[in-house]
Tab-separated table of C-alpha atoms in Angstrom:
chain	number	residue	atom	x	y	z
C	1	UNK	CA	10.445	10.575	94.684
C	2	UNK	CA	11.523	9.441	98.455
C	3	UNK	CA	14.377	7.651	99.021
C	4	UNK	CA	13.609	4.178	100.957
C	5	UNK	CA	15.174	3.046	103.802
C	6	UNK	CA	14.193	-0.493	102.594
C	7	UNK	CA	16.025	-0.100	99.165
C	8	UNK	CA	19.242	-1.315	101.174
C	9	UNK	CA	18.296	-3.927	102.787
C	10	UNK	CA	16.596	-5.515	99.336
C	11	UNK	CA	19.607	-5.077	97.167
C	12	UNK	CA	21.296	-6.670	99.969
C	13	UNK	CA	18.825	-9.881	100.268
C	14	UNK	CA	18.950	-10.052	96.515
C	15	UNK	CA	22.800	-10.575	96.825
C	16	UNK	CA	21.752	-13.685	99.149
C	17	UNK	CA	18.250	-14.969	98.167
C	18	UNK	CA	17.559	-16.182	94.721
C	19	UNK	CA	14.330	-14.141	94.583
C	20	UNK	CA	12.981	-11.040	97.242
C	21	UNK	CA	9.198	-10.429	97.497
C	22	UNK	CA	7.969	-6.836	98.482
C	23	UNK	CA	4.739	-6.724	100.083
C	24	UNK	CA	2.326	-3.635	100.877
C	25	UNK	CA	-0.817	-2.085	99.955
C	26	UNK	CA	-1.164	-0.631	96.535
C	27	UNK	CA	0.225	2.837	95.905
C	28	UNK	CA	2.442	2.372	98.859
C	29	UNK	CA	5.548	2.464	96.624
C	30	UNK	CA	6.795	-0.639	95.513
C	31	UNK	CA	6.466	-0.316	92.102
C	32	UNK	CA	8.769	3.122	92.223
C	33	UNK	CA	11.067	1.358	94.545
C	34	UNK	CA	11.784	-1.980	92.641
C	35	UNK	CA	12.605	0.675	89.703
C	36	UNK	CA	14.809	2.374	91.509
C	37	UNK	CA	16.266	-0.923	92.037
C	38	UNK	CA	16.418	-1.693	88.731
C	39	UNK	CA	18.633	1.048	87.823
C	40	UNK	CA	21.218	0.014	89.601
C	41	UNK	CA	21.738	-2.901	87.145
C	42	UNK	CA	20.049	-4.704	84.247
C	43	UNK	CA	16.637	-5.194	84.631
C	44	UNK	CA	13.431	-6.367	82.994
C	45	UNK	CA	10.129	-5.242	84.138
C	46	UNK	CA	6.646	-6.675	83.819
C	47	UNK	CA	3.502	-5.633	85.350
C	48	UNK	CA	0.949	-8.611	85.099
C	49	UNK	CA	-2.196	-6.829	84.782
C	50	UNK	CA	-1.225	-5.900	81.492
C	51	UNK	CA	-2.090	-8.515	79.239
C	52	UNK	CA	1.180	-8.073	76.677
C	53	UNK	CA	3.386	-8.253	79.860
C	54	UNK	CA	1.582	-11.570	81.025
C	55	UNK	CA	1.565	-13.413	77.816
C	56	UNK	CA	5.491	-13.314	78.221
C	57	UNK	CA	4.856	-15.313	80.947
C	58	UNK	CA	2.981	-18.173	79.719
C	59	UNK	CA	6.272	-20.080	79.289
C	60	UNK	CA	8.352	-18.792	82.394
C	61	UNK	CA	10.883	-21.035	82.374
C	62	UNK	CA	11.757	-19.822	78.322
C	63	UNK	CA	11.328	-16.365	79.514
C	64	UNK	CA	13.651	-15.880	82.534
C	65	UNK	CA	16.242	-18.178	80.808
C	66	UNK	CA	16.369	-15.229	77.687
C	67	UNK	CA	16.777	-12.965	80.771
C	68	UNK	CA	18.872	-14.957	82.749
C	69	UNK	CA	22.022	-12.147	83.521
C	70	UNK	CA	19.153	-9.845	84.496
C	71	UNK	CA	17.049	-9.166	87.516
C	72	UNK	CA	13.719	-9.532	85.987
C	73	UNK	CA	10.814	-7.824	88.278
C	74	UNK	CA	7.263	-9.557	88.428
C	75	UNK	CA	4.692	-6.962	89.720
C	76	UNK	CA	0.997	-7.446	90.373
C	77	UNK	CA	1.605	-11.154	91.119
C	78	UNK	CA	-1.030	-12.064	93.675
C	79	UNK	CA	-3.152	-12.571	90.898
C	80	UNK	CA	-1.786	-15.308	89.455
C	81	UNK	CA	-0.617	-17.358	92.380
C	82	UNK	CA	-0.125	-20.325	90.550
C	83	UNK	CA	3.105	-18.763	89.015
C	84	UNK	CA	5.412	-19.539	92.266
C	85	UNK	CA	5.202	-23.262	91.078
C	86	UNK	CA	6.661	-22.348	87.779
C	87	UNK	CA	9.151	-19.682	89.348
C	88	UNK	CA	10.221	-22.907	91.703
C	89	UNK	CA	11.401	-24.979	89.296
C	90	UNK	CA	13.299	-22.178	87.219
C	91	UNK	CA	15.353	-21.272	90.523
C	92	UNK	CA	16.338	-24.588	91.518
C	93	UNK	CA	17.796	-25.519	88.154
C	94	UNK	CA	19.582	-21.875	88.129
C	95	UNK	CA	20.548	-22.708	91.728
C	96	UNK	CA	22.205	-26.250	90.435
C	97	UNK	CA	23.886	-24.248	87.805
C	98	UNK	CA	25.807	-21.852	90.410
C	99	UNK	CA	24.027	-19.165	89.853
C	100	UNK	CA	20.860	-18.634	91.961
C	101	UNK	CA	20.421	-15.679	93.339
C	102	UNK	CA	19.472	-12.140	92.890
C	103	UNK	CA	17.712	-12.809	90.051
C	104	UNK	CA	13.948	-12.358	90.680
C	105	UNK	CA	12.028	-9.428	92.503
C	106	UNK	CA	8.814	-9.885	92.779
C	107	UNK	CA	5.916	-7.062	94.211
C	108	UNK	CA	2.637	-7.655	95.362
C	109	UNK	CA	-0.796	-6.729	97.581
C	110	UNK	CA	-0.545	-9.401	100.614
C	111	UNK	CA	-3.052	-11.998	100.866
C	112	UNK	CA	-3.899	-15.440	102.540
C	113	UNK	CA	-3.716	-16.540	98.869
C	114	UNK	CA	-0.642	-14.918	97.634
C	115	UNK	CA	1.797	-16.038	100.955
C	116	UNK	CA	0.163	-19.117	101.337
C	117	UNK	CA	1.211	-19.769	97.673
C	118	UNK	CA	4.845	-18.492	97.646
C	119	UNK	CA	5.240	-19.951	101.035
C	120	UNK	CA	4.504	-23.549	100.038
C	121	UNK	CA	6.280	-23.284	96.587
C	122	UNK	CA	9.544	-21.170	97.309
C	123	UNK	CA	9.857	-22.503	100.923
C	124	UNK	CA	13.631	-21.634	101.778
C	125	UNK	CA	14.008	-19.930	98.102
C	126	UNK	CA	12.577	-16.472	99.153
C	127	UNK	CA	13.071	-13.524	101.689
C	128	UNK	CA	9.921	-11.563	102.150
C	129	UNK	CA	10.000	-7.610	102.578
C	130	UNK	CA	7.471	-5.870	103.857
C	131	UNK	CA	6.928	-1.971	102.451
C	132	UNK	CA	5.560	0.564	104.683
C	133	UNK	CA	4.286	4.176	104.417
C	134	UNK	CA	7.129	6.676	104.528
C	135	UNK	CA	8.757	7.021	108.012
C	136	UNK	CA	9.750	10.476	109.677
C	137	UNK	CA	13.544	9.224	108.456
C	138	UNK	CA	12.155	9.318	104.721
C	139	UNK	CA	10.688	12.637	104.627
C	140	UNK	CA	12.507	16.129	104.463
C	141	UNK	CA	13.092	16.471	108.379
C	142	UNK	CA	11.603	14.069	111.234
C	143	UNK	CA	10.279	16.695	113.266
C	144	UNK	CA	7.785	20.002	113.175
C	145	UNK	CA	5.744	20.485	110.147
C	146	UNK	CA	6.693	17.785	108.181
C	147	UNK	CA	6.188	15.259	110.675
C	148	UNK	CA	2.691	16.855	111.359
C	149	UNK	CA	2.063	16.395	107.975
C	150	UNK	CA	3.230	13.060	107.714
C	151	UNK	CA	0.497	12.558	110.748
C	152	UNK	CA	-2.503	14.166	108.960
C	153	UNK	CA	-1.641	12.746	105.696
C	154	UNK	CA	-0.412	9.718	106.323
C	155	UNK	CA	2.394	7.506	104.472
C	156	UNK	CA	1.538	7.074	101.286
C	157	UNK	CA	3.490	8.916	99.031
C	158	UNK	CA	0.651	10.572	96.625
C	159	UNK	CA	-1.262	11.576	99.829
C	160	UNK	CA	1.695	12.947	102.097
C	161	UNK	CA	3.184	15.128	98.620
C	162	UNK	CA	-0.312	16.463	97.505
C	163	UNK	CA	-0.103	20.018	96.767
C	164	UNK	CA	-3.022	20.674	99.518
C	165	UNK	CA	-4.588	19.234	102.449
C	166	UNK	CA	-7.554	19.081	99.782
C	167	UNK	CA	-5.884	17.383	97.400
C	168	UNK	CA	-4.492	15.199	99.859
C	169	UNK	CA	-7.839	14.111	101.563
C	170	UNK	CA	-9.389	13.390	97.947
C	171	UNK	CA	-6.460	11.065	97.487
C	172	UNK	CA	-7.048	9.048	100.368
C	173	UNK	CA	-10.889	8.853	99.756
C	174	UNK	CA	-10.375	7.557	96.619
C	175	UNK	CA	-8.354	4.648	97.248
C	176	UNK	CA	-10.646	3.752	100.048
C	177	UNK	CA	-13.126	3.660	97.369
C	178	UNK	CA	-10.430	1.351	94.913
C	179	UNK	CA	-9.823	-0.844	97.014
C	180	UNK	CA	-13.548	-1.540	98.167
C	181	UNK	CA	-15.015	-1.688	94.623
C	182	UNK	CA	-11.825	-3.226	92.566
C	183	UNK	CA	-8.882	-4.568	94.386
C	184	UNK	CA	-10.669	-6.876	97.280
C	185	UNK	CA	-12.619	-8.458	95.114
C	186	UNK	CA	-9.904	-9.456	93.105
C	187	UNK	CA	-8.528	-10.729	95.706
C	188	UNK	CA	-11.670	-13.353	96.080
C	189	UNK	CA	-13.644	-12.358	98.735
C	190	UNK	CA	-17.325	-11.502	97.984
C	191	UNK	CA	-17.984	-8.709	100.354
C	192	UNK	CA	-20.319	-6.282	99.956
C	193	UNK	CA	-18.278	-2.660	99.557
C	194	UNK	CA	-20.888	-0.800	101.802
C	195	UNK	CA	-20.343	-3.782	104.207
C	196	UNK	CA	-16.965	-3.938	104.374
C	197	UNK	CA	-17.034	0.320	104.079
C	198	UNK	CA	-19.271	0.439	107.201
C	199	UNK	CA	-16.535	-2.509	109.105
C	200	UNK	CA	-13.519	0.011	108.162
C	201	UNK	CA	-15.179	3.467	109.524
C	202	UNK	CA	-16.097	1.132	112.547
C	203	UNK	CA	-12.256	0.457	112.981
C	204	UNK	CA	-11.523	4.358	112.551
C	205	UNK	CA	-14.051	5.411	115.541
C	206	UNK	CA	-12.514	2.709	117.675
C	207	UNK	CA	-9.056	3.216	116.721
C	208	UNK	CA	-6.363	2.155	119.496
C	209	UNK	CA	-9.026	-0.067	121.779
C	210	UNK	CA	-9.884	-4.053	122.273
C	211	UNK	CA	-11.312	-5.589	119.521
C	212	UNK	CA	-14.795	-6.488	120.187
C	213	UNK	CA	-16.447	-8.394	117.305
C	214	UNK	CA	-19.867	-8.674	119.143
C	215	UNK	CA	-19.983	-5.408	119.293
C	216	UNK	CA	-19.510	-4.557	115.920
C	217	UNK	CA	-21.172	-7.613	114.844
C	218	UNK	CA	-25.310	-5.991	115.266
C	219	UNK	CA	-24.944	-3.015	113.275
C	220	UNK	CA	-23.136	-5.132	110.324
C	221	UNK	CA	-26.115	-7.227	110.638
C	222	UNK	CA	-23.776	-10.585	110.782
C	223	UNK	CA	-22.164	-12.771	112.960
C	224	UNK	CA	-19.240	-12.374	115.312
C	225	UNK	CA	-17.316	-15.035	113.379
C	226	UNK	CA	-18.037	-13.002	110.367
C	227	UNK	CA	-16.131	-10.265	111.569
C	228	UNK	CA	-12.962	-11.501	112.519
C	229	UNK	CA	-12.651	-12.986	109.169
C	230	UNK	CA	-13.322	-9.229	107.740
C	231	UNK	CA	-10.691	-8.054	110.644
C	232	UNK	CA	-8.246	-10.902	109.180
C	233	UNK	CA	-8.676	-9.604	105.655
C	234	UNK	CA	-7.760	-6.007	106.062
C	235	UNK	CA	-5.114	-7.707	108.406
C	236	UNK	CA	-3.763	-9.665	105.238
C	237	UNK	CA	-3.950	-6.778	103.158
C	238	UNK	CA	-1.797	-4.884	105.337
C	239	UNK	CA	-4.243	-2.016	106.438
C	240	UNK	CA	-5.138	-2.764	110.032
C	241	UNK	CA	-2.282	-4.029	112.700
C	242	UNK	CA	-3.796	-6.640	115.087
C	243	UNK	CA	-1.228	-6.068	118.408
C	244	UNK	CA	-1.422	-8.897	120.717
C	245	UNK	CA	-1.812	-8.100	124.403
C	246	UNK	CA	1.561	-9.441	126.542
C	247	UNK	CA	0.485	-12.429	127.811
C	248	UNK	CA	3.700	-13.589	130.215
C	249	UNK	CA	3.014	-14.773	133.665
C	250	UNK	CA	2.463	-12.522	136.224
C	251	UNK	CA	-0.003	-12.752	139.370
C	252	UNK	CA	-2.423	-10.421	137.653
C	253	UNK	CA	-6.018	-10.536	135.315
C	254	UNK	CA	-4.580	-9.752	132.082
C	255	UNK	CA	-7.046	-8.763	129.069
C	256	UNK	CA	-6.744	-11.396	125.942
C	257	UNK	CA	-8.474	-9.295	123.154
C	258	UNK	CA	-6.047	-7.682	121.079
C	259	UNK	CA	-6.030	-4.004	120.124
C	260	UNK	CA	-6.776	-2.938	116.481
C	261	UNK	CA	-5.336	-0.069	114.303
C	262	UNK	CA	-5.853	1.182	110.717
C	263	UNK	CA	-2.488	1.504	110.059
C	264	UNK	CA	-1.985	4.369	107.970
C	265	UNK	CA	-3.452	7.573	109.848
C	266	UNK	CA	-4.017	9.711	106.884
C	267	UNK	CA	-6.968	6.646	105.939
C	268	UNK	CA	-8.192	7.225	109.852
C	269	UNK	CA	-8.099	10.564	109.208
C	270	UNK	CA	-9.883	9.995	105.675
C	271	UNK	CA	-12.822	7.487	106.824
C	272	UNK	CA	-13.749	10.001	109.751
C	273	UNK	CA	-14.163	12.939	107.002
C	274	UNK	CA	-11.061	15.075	109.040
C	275	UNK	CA	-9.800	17.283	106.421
C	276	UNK	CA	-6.264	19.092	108.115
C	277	UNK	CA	-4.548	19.669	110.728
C	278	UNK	CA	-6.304	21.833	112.651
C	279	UNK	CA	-9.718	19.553	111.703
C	280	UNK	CA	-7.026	16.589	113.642
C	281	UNK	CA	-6.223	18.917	116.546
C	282	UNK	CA	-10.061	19.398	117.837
C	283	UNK	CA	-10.777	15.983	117.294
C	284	UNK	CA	-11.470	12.913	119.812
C	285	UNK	CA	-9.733	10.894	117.718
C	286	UNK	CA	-6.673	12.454	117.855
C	287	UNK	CA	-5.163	10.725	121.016
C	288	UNK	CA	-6.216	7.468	119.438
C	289	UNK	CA	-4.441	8.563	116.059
C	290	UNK	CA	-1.138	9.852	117.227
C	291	UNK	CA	-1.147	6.509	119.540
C	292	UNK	CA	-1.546	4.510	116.164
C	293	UNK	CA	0.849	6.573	114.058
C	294	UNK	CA	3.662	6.067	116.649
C	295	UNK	CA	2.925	2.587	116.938
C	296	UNK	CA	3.136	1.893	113.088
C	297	UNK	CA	6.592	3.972	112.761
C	298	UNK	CA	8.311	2.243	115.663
C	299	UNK	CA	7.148	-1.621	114.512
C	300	UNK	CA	7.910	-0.869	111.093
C	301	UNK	CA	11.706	-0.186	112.065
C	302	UNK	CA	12.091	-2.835	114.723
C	303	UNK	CA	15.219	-5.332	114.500
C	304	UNK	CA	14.314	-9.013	114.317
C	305	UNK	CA	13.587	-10.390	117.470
C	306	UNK	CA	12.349	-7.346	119.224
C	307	UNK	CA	8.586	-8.449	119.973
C	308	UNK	CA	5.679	-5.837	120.539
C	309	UNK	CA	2.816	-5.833	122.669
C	310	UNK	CA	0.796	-3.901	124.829
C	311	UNK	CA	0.035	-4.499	128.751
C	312	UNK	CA	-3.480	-4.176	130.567
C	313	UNK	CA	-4.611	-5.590	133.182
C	314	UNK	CA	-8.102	-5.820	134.464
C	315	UNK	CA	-7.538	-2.881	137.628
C	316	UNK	CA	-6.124	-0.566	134.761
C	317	UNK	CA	-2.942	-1.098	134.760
C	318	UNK	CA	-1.611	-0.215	131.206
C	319	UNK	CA	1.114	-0.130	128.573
C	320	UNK	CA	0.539	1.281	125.358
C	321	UNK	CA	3.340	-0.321	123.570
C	322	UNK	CA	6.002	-3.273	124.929
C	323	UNK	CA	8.942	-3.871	123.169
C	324	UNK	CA	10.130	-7.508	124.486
C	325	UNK	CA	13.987	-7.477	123.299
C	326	UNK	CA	14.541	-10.747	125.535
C	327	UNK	CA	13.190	-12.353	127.976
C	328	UNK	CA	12.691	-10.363	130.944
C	329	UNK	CA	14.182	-7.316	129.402
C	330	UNK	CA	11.281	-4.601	128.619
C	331	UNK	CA	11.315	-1.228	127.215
C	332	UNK	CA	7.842	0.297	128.140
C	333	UNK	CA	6.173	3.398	125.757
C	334	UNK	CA	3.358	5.494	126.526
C	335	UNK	CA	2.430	7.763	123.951
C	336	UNK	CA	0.799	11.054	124.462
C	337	UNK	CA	-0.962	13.341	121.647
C	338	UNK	CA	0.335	17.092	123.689
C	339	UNK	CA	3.525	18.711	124.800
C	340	UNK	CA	2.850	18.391	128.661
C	341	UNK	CA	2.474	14.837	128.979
C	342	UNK	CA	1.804	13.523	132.153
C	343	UNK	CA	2.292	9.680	133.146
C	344	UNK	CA	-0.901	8.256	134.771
C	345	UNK	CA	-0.491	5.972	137.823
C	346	UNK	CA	-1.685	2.518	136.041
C	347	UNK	CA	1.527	3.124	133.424
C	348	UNK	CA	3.758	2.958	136.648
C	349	UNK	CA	2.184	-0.051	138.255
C	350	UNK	CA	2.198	-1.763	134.624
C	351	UNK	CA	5.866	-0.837	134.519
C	352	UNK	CA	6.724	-2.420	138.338
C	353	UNK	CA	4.526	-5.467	137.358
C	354	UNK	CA	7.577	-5.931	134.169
C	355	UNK	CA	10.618	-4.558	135.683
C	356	UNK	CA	11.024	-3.076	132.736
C	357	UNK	CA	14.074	-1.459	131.956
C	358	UNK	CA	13.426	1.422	130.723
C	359	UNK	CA	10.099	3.809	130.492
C	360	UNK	CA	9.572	6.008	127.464
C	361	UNK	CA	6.798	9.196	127.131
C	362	UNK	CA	6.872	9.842	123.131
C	363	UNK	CA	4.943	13.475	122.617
C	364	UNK	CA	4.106	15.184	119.998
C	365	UNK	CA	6.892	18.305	120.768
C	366	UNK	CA	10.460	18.021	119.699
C	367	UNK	CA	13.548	17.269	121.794
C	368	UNK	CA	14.283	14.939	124.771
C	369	UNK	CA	14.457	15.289	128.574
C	370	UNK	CA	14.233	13.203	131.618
C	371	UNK	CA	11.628	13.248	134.403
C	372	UNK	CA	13.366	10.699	136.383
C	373	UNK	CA	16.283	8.099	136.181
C	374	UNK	CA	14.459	5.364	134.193
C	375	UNK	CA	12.255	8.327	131.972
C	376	UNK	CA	12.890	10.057	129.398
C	377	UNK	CA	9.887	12.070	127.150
C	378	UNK	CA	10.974	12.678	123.627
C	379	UNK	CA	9.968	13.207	119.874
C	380	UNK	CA	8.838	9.930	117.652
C	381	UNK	CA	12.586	10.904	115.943
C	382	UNK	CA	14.809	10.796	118.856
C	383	UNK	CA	12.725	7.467	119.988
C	384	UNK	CA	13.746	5.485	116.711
C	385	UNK	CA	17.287	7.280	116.576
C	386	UNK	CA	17.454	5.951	120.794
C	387	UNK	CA	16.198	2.384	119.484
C	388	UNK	CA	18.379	2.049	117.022
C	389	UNK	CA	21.881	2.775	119.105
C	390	UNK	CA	20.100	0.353	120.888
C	391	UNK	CA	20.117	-2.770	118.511
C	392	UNK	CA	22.873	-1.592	116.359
């Protein structure tokens, strides 16, 4: 078991919020997380897709007030989105009783359904967390193997501690498969799985560039409209990361599509049948990848406020990832999949368009050094570790 970095900063908004939601794919950890949680104090645990565990439920407000001194865990919820009206009315009367919070932790698969739900019926009652594959921070060291691993395998836990590559891959293809034939159409949508298989292998091959849903419209056989709502479902279900082009105003053709990403590069890595390592290293894909998998780890441990983006402009001038901290204050990241990077005259340009403050090469070697007074190239590890002095 891995210890979370986000473990903290629940028990914390449990101590202030009278119920914390976890959200993240399935097998991404919550379950083992909110149980770690629970050992830390009394605790009652139900997982709604078992039927004993959800005919407790069928009188909430009965239920949580035999439980009321413990923190009672609701997993599996976005099936039954109906519950957050029940849950609403049991907090506010605990809330007019003086004791509100820390009470409830609820886990579940994002949706549209599922946060449109708790959004309209716990408005100001809840703090959402979001739980993401393990980080270079979570693992047994940040850099060399393990962080190659972490690459090739990607963040979920059963994948990245597989006892082989083999193993690993297997893993991976079978939740692709889960998720296709049992856990989206749960969810509603009626999608064809070869449909919607053929729209996520699409994603893989163009992993890292615009989103063009004409183009990937014809060989889906369906409309253009069709697509972005298949882009905004695996959006919802947090495996693809839509980021938004900057869009400020400078005196330059900016481009408006946004860039897409599978988020978890062990499923990139999965869809497009690479099997290790060395499979990864031979690859076209593995710029594109490493691009992806830096991307993912930095966002997932940015501070609130810190916005990202990436910069293009029409002549070629680029950024692969912006991180806005304020207005007119810019850190600028290009990300490079070798241990000789070398900076391409666009990322310059892009970087005197900004005035950014500071320009950052993140390569796959270990270490840090500068190549001039306002660059530095360094290791995914020492970029978080220089981001976080940063915001602390």
């Amino acid at each position: 078991m891995y210890k979370r970095k986000l473990a903290r900063e629940i028990i914390q908004n449990l101590s202030q919020n009278p119920a914390v939601v976890i959200l993240g794919p399935r097998q991404i950890g919550k379950t083992t997380l909110a149980l770690e949680i629970a050992g830390t104090r009394p605790s009652n645990y139900l997982d709604l897709e078992r039927p004993e565990d959800f005919q407790r439920l069928k009188d909430v407000a009965h239920y949580l007030g035999l439980h009321a001194d413990e923190l009672v865990i609701l997993d599996e919820v976005q099936n039954y989105p109906n519950l957050f009206m029940s849950l609403r009315g049991v907090i506010d009367a605990r809330r007019r009783e003086g004791r509100g919070n820390g009470r409830l932790l609820i886990l579940g698969s994002a949706s549209n359904k599922l946060l449109k739900q708790s959004s309209e019926s716990l408005a100001g009652r809840v703090h959402y967390s979001e739980l993401t594959g393990l980080n270079p921070f979570e693992i047994e060291k940040p850099e060399g193997q393990p962080l190659q691993r972490l690459w090739m395998r990607g963040g979920f836990p059963n994948s990245y501690a597989a006892q082989s590559d083999q193993k690993s891959h297997k893993w991976r293809r079978d939740f692709i498969r889960s998720y296709l034939e049992r856990d989206i159409p749960q969810l509603g949508p009626r999608i064809p799985a070869a449909t919607l298989m053929n729209f996520w292998m699409m994603l893989a091959h163009t992993q890292g560039e615009l989103f063009n849903a004409s183009k990937l419209a014809s060989p889906l056989g369906v409309t253009s409209v069709t697509v972005g709502r298949y882009l905004d479902l695996m959006v919802d279900l947090l495996l693809v990361r839509k980021l938004d082009p900057w869009r400020g105003n400078v005196k330059k053709r900016l481009v408006k599509s946004p860039r897409t990403y599978i988020r978890d590069s062990g499923i990139v890595h999965a869809l497009l049948q690479i099997p290790d390592y060395e499979g990864l290293l031979g690859h076209s894909i593995r710029g594109k990848s490493w691009e992806g998998f830096v991307i993912e780890n930095i966002i997932s441990v940015l501070p609130f406020g810190v916005s990202p983006y990436f910069y293009r402009t029409s002549a070629g001038a680029e950024i692969d990832l912006l991180l806005e901290f304020e207005l007119d204050n810019y850190w600028a990241i290009e990300i490079k999949a070798n241990r000789a990077p070398a900076l391409e005259k666009g990322f310059h340009i892009a970087c005197e368009d900004l005035k950014v403050q500071r320009k950052f090469v993140v390569f796959t070697g270990e270490g840090e050094f500068r190549t001039d007074n306002k660059t530095t190239v360094l290791s995914l590890s020492r970029f978080i570790e220089t981001l976080r002095e940063r915001c602390s």
